[in-house]
Coordinates of N, CA and C and ligand atoms in Angstrom, one line a residue:
X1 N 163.4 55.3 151.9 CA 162.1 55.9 152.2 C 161.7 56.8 151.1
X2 N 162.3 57.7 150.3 CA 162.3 58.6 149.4 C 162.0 57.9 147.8
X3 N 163.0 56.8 147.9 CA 161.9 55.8 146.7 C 161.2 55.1 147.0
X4 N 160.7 54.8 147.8 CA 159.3 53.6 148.6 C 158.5 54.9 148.5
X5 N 158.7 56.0 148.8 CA 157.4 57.0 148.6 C 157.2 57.8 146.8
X6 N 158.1 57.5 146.5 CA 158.1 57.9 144.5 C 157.6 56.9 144.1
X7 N 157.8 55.6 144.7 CA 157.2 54.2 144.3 C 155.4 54.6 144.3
X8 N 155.3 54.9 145.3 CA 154.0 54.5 145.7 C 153.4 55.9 145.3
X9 N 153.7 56.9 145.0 CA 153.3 58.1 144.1 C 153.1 57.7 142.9
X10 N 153.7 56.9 142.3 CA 154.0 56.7 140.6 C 152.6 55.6 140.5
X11 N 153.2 54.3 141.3 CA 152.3 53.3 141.1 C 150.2 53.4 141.5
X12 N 150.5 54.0 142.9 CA 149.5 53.7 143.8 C 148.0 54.6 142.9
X13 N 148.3 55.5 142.4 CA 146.9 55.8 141.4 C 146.7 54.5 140.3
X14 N 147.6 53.9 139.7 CA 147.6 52.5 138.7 C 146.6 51.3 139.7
X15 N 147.1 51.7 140.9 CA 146.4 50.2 141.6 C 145.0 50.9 142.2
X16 N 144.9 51.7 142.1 CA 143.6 52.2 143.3 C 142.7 51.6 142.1
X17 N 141.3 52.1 142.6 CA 140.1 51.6 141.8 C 140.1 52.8 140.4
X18 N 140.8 53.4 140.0 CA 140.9 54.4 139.0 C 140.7 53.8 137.6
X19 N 139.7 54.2 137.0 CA 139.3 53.9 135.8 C 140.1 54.2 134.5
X20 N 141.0 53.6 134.1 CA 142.4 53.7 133.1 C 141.3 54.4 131.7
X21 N 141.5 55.1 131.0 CA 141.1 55.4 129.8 C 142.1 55.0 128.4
X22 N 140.3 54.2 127.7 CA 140.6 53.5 126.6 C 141.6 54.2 125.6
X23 N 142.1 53.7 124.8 CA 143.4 54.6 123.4 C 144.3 55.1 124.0
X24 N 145.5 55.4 123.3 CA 146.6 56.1 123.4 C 146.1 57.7 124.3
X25 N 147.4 57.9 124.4 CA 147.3 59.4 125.3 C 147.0 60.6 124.1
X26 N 146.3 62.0 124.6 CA 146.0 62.7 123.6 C 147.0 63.5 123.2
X27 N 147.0 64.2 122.4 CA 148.3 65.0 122.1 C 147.7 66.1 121.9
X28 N 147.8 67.3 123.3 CA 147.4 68.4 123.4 C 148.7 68.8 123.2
X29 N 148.0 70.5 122.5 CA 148.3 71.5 122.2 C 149.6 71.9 123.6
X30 N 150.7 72.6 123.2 CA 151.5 72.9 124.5 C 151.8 74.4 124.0
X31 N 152.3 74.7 125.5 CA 153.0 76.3 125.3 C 154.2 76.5 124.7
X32 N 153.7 77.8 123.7 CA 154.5 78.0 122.0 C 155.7 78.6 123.0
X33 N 157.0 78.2 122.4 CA 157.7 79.5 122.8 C 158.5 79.1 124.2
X34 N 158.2 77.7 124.8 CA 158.0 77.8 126.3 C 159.4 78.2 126.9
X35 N 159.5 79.1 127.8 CA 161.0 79.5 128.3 C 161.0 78.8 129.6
X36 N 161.8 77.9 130.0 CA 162.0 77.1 131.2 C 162.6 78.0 132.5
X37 N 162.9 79.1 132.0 CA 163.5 79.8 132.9 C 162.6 80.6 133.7
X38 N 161.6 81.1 132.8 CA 160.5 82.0 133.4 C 159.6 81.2 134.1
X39 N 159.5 80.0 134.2 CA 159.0 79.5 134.5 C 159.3 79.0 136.4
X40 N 160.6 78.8 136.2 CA 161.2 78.4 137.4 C 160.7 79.0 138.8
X41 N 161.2 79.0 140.2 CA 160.5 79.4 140.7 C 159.0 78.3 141.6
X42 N 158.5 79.1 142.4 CA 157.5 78.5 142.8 C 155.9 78.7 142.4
X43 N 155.6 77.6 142.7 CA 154.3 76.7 142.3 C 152.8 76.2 143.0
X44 N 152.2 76.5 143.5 CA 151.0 76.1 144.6 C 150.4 75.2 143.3
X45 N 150.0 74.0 144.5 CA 149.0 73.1 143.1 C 147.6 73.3 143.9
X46 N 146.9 74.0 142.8 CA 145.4 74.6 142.9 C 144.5 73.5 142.5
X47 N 144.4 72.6 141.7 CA 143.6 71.5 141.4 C 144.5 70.8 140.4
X48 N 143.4 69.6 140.9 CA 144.5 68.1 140.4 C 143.7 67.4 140.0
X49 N 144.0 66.1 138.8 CA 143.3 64.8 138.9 C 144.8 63.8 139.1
X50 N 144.4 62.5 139.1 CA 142.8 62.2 140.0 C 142.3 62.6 140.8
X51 N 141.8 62.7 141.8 CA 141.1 62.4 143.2 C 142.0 61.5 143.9
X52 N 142.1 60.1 143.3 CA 142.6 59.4 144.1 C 143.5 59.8 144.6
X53 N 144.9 60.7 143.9 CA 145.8 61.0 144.2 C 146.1 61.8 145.5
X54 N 144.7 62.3 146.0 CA 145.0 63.6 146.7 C 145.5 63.1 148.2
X55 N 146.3 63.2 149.2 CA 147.1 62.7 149.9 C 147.1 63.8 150.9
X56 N 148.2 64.5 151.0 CA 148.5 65.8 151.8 C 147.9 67.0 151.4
X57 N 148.1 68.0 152.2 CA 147.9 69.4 151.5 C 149.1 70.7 151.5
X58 N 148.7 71.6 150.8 CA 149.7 72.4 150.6 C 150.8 72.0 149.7
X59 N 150.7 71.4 148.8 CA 151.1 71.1 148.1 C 152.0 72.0 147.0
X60 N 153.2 71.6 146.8 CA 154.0 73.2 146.1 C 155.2 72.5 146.0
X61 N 155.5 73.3 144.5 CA 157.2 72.7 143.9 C 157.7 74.4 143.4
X62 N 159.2 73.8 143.7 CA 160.0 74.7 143.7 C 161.2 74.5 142.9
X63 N 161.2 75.2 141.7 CA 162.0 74.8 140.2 C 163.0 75.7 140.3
X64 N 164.3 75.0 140.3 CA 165.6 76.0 140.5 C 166.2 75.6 139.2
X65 N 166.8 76.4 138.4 CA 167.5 76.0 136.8 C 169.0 75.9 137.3
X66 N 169.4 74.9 136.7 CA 171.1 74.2 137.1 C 171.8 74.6 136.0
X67 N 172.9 74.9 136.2 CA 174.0 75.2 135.4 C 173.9 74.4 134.0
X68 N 173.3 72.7 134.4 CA 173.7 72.0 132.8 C 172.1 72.3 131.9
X69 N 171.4 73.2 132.6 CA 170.3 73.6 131.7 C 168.7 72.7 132.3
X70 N 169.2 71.9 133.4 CA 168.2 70.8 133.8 C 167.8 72.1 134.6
X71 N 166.3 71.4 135.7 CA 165.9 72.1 136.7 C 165.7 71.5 137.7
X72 N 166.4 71.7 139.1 CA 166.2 71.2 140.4 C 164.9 70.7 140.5
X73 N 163.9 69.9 141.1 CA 162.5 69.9 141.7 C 162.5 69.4 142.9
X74 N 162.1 70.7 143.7 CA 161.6 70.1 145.3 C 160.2 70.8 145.2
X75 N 159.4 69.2 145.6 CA 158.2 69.0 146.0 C 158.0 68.8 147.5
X76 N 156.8 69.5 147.7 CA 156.6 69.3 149.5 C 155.1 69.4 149.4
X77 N 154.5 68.8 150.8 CA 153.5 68.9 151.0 C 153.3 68.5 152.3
X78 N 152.6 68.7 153.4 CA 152.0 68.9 154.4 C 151.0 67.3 154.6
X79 N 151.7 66.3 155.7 CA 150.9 65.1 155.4 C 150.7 64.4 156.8
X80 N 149.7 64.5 157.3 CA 149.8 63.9 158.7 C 150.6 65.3 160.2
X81 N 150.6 66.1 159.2 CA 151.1 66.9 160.4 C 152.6 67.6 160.4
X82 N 152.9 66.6 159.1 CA 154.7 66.8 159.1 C 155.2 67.1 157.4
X83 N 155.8 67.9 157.6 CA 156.2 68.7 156.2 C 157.0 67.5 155.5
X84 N 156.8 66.6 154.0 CA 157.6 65.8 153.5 C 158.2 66.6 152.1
X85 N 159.3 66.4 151.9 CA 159.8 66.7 150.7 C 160.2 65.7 149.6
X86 N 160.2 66.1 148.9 CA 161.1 65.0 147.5 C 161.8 66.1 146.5
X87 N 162.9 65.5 146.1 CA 163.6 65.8 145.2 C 163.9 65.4 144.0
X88 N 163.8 66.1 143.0 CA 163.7 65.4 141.5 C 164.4 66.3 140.4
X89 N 164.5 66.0 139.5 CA 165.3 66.8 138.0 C 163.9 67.0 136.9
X90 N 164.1 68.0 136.2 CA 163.4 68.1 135.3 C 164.4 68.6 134.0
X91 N 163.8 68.3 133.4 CA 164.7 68.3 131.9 C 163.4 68.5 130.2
X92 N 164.5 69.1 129.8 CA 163.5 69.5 128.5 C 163.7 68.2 127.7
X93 N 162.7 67.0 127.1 CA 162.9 66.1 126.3 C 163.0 65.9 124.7
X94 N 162.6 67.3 125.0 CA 162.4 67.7 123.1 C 162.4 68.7 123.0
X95 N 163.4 69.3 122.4 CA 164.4 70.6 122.3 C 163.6 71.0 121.3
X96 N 163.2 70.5 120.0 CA 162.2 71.3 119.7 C 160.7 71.6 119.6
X97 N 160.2 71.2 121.4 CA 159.6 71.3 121.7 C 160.0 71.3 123.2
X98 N 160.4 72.8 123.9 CA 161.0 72.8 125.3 C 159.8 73.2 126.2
X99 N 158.0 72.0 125.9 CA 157.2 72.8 127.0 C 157.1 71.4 127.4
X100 N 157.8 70.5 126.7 CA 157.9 68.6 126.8 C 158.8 68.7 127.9
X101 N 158.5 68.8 129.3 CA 159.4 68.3 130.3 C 159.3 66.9 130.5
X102 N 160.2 66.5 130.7 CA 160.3 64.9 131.8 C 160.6 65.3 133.3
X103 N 160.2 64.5 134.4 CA 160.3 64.9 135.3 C 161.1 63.3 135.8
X104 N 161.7 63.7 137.0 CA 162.6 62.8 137.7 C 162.4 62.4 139.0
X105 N 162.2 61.9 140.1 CA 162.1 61.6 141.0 C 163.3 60.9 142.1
X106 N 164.0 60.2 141.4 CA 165.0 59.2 141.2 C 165.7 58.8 140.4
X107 N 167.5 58.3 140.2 CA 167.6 57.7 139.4 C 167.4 56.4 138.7
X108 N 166.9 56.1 139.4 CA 166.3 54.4 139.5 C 165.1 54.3 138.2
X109 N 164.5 55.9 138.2 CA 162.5 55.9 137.9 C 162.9 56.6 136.3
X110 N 162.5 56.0 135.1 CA 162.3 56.7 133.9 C 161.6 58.2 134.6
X111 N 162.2 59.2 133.8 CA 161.5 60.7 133.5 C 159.8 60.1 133.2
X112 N 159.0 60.6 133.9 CA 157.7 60.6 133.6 C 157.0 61.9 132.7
X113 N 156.5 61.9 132.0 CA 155.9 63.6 131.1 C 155.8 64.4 131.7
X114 N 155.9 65.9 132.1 CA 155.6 66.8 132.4 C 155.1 68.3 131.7
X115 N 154.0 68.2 130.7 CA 154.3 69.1 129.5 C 153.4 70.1 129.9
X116 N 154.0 71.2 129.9 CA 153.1 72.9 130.2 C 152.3 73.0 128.8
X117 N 151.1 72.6 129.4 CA 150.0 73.1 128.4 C 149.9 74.6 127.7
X118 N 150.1 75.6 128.9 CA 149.9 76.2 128.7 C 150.7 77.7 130.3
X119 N 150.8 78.5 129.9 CA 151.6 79.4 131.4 C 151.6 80.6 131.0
X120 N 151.4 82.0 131.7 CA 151.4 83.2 131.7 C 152.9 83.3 132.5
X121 N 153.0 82.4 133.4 CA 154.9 82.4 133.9 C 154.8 83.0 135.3
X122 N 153.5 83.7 135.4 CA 153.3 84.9 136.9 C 151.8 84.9 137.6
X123 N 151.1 84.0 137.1 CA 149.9 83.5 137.8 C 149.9 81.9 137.6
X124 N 149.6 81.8 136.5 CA 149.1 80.1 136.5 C 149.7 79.3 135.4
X125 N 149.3 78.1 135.6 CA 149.8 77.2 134.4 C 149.5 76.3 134.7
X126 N 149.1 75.2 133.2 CA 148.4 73.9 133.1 C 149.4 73.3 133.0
X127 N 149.4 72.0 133.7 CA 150.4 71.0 133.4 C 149.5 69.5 133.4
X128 N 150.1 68.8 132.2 CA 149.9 67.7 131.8 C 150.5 66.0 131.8
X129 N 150.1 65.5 132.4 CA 151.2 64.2 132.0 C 150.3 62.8 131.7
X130 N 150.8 62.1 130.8 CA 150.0 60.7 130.4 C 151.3 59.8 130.0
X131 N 151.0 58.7 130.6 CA 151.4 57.7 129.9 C 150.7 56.5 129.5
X132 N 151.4 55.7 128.3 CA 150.4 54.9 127.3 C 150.8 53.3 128.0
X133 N 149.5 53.5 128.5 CA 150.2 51.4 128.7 C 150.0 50.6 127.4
X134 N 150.2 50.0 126.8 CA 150.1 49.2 125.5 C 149.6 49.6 124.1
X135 N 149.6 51.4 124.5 CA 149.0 51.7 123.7 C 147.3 51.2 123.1
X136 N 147.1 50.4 124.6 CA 145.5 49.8 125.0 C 144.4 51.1 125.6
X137 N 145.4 51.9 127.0 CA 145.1 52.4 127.4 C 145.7 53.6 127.7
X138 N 145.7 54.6 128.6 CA 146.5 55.9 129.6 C 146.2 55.9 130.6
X139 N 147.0 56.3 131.1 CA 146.8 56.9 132.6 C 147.5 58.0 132.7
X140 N 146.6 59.2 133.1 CA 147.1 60.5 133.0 C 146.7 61.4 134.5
X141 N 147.6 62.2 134.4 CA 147.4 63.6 135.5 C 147.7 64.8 135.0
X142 N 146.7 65.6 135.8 CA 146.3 66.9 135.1 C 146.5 68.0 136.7
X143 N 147.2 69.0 136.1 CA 147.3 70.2 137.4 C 147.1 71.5 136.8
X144 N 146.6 72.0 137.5 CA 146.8 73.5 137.6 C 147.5 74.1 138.7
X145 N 148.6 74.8 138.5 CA 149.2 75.6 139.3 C 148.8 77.1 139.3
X146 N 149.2 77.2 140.6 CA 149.6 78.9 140.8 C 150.2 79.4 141.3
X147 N 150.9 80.7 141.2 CA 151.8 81.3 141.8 C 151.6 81.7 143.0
X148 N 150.3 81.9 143.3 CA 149.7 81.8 144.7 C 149.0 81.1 145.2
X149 N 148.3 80.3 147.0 CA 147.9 79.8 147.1 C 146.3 79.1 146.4
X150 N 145.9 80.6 146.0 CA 144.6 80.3 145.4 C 144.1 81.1 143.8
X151 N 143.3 80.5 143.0 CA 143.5 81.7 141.8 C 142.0 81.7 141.9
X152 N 141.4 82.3 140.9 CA 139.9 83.2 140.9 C 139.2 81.7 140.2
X153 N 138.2 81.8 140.7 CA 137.6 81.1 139.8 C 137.4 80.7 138.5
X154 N 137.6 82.1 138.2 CA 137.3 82.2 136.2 C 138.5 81.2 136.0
X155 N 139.8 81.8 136.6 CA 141.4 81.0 136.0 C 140.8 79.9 136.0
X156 N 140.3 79.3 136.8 CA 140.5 77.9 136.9 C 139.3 76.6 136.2
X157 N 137.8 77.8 135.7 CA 137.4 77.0 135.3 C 137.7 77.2 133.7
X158 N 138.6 78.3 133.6 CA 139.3 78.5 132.1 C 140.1 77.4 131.6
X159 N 140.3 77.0 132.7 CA 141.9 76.2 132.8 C 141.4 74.5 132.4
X160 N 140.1 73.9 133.3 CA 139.5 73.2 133.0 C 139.0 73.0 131.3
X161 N 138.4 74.1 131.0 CA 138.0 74.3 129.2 C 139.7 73.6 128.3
X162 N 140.6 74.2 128.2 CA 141.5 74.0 128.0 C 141.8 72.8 128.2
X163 N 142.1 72.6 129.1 CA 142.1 70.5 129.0 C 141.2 70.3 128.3
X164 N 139.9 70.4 128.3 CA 138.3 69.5 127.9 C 138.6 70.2 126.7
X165 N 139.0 71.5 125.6 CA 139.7 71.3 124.2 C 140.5 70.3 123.9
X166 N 141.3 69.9 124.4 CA 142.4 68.9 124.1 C 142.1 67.6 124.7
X167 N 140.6 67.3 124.7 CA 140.0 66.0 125.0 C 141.2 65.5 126.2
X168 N 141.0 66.1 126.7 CA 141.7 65.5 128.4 C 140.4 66.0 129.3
X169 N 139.6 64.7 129.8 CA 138.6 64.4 131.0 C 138.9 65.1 132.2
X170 N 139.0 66.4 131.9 CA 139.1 66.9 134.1 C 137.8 66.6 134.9
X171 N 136.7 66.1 134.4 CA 135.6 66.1 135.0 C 135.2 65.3 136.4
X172 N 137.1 64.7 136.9 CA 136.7 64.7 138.5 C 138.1 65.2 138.6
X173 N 138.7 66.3 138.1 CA 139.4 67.2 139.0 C 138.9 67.6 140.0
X174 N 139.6 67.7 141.0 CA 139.4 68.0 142.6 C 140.6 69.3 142.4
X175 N 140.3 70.2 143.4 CA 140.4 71.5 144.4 C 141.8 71.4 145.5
X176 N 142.7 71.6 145.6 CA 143.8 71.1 146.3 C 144.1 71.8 147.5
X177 N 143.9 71.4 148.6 CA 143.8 71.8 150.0 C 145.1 73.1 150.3
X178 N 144.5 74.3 150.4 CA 145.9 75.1 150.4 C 145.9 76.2 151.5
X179 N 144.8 75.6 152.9 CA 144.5 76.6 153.3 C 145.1 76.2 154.6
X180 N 145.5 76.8 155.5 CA 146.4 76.6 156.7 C 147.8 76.3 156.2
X181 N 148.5 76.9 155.6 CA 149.3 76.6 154.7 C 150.7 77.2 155.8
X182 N 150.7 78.6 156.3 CA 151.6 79.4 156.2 C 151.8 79.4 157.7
X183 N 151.1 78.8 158.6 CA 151.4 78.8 160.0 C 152.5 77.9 160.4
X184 N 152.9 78.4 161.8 CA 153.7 76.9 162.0 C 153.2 75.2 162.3
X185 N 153.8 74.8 161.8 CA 153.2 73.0 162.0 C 153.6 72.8 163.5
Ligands
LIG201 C1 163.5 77.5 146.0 O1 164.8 77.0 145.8 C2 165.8 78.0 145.8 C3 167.1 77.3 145.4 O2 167.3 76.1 146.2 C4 165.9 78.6 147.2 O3 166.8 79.6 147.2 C5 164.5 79.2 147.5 O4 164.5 79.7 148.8 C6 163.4 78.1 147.4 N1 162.1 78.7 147.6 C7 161.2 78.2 148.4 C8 159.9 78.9 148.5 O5 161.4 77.2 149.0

């Protein structure tokens, strides 16, 4: 069930009606310096692309640092009524560049990109990921987190600018459902 649902996380934005963008992936700017540690910890996902993706709500990952330097990931979200989780590894892929995460889902599933654009460590952070199909096209996703369910407006249309420097299209970023969050199901 847990890779039939990574399957269909990974794949199912590829098959929806989602408009693949022409050329290789962009190569934004990432956070200088990135400390994986400060970073760990929890995460509310405040807006997202695609659209298509958006599924459940309450959406939130929880990065624990493991002894061999990797990081735990549990993802959860709120879907039909019933709390689902997944479990995954994240790892630095380029030591010298440690804001280049890979993320894991499974061992079955290649690390997919996960690169911090950008993080204060204690409010928010941009996260990035693209991959190149043939180097014809990309398919990419774009988040903004936060340490809390919701951040101010300014953060987040700051946060938008920042991508749209780094020629990444948030222009149907969507808003991520985070409200009814804290009661019981
Ligand atoms: C995050 O994970 C750590 C380690 O498993 C756990 O102690 C902590 O309670 C978790 N936090 C949340 C909010 O789930």
């Amino acid at each position: 069930m847990k890779v039939f649902l990574v399957v269909l996380a990974l794949f199912l934005p590829l098959m929806s009606a989602q408009v693949p963008h022409w050329g290789p992936c962009p190569e934004p700017a990432t956070q200088p310096a990135f400390n994986l540690q400060k970073f760990m910890g929890r995460w509310f996902e405040i807006a997202k692309l695609p659209a298509q993706f958006e599924r459940g709500r309450c959406i939130e990952t929880n990065f624990t640092l493991k002894l061999d330097g990797t990081a735990h990931v549990v993802s959860s979200e709120i879907l039909k009524g019933e709390l689902k989780t997944i479990d995954g590894t994240a790892v630095v892929e380029d030591k010298r560049n440690p804001a280049k995460l890979g993320i894991s889902f499974s061992y079955v599933l290649p690390y997919t990109p996960y690169w911090i654009l950008s993080t204060d460590y204690e409010n928010s952070a941009l996260v990035y990921s693209c991959t190149d199909v043939l180097r014809l096209f990309h398919v990419d996703f774009a988040w903004i987190l936060g340490r809390t369910r919701s951040l101010p407006a300014a953060t987040i249309e700051h946060g938008k600018e920042v991508f749209t420097s780094n020629n990444i299209d948030v222009s149907r970023m969507i808003l991520s459902r985070q409200q009814g969050c804290d009661q019981k199901l």
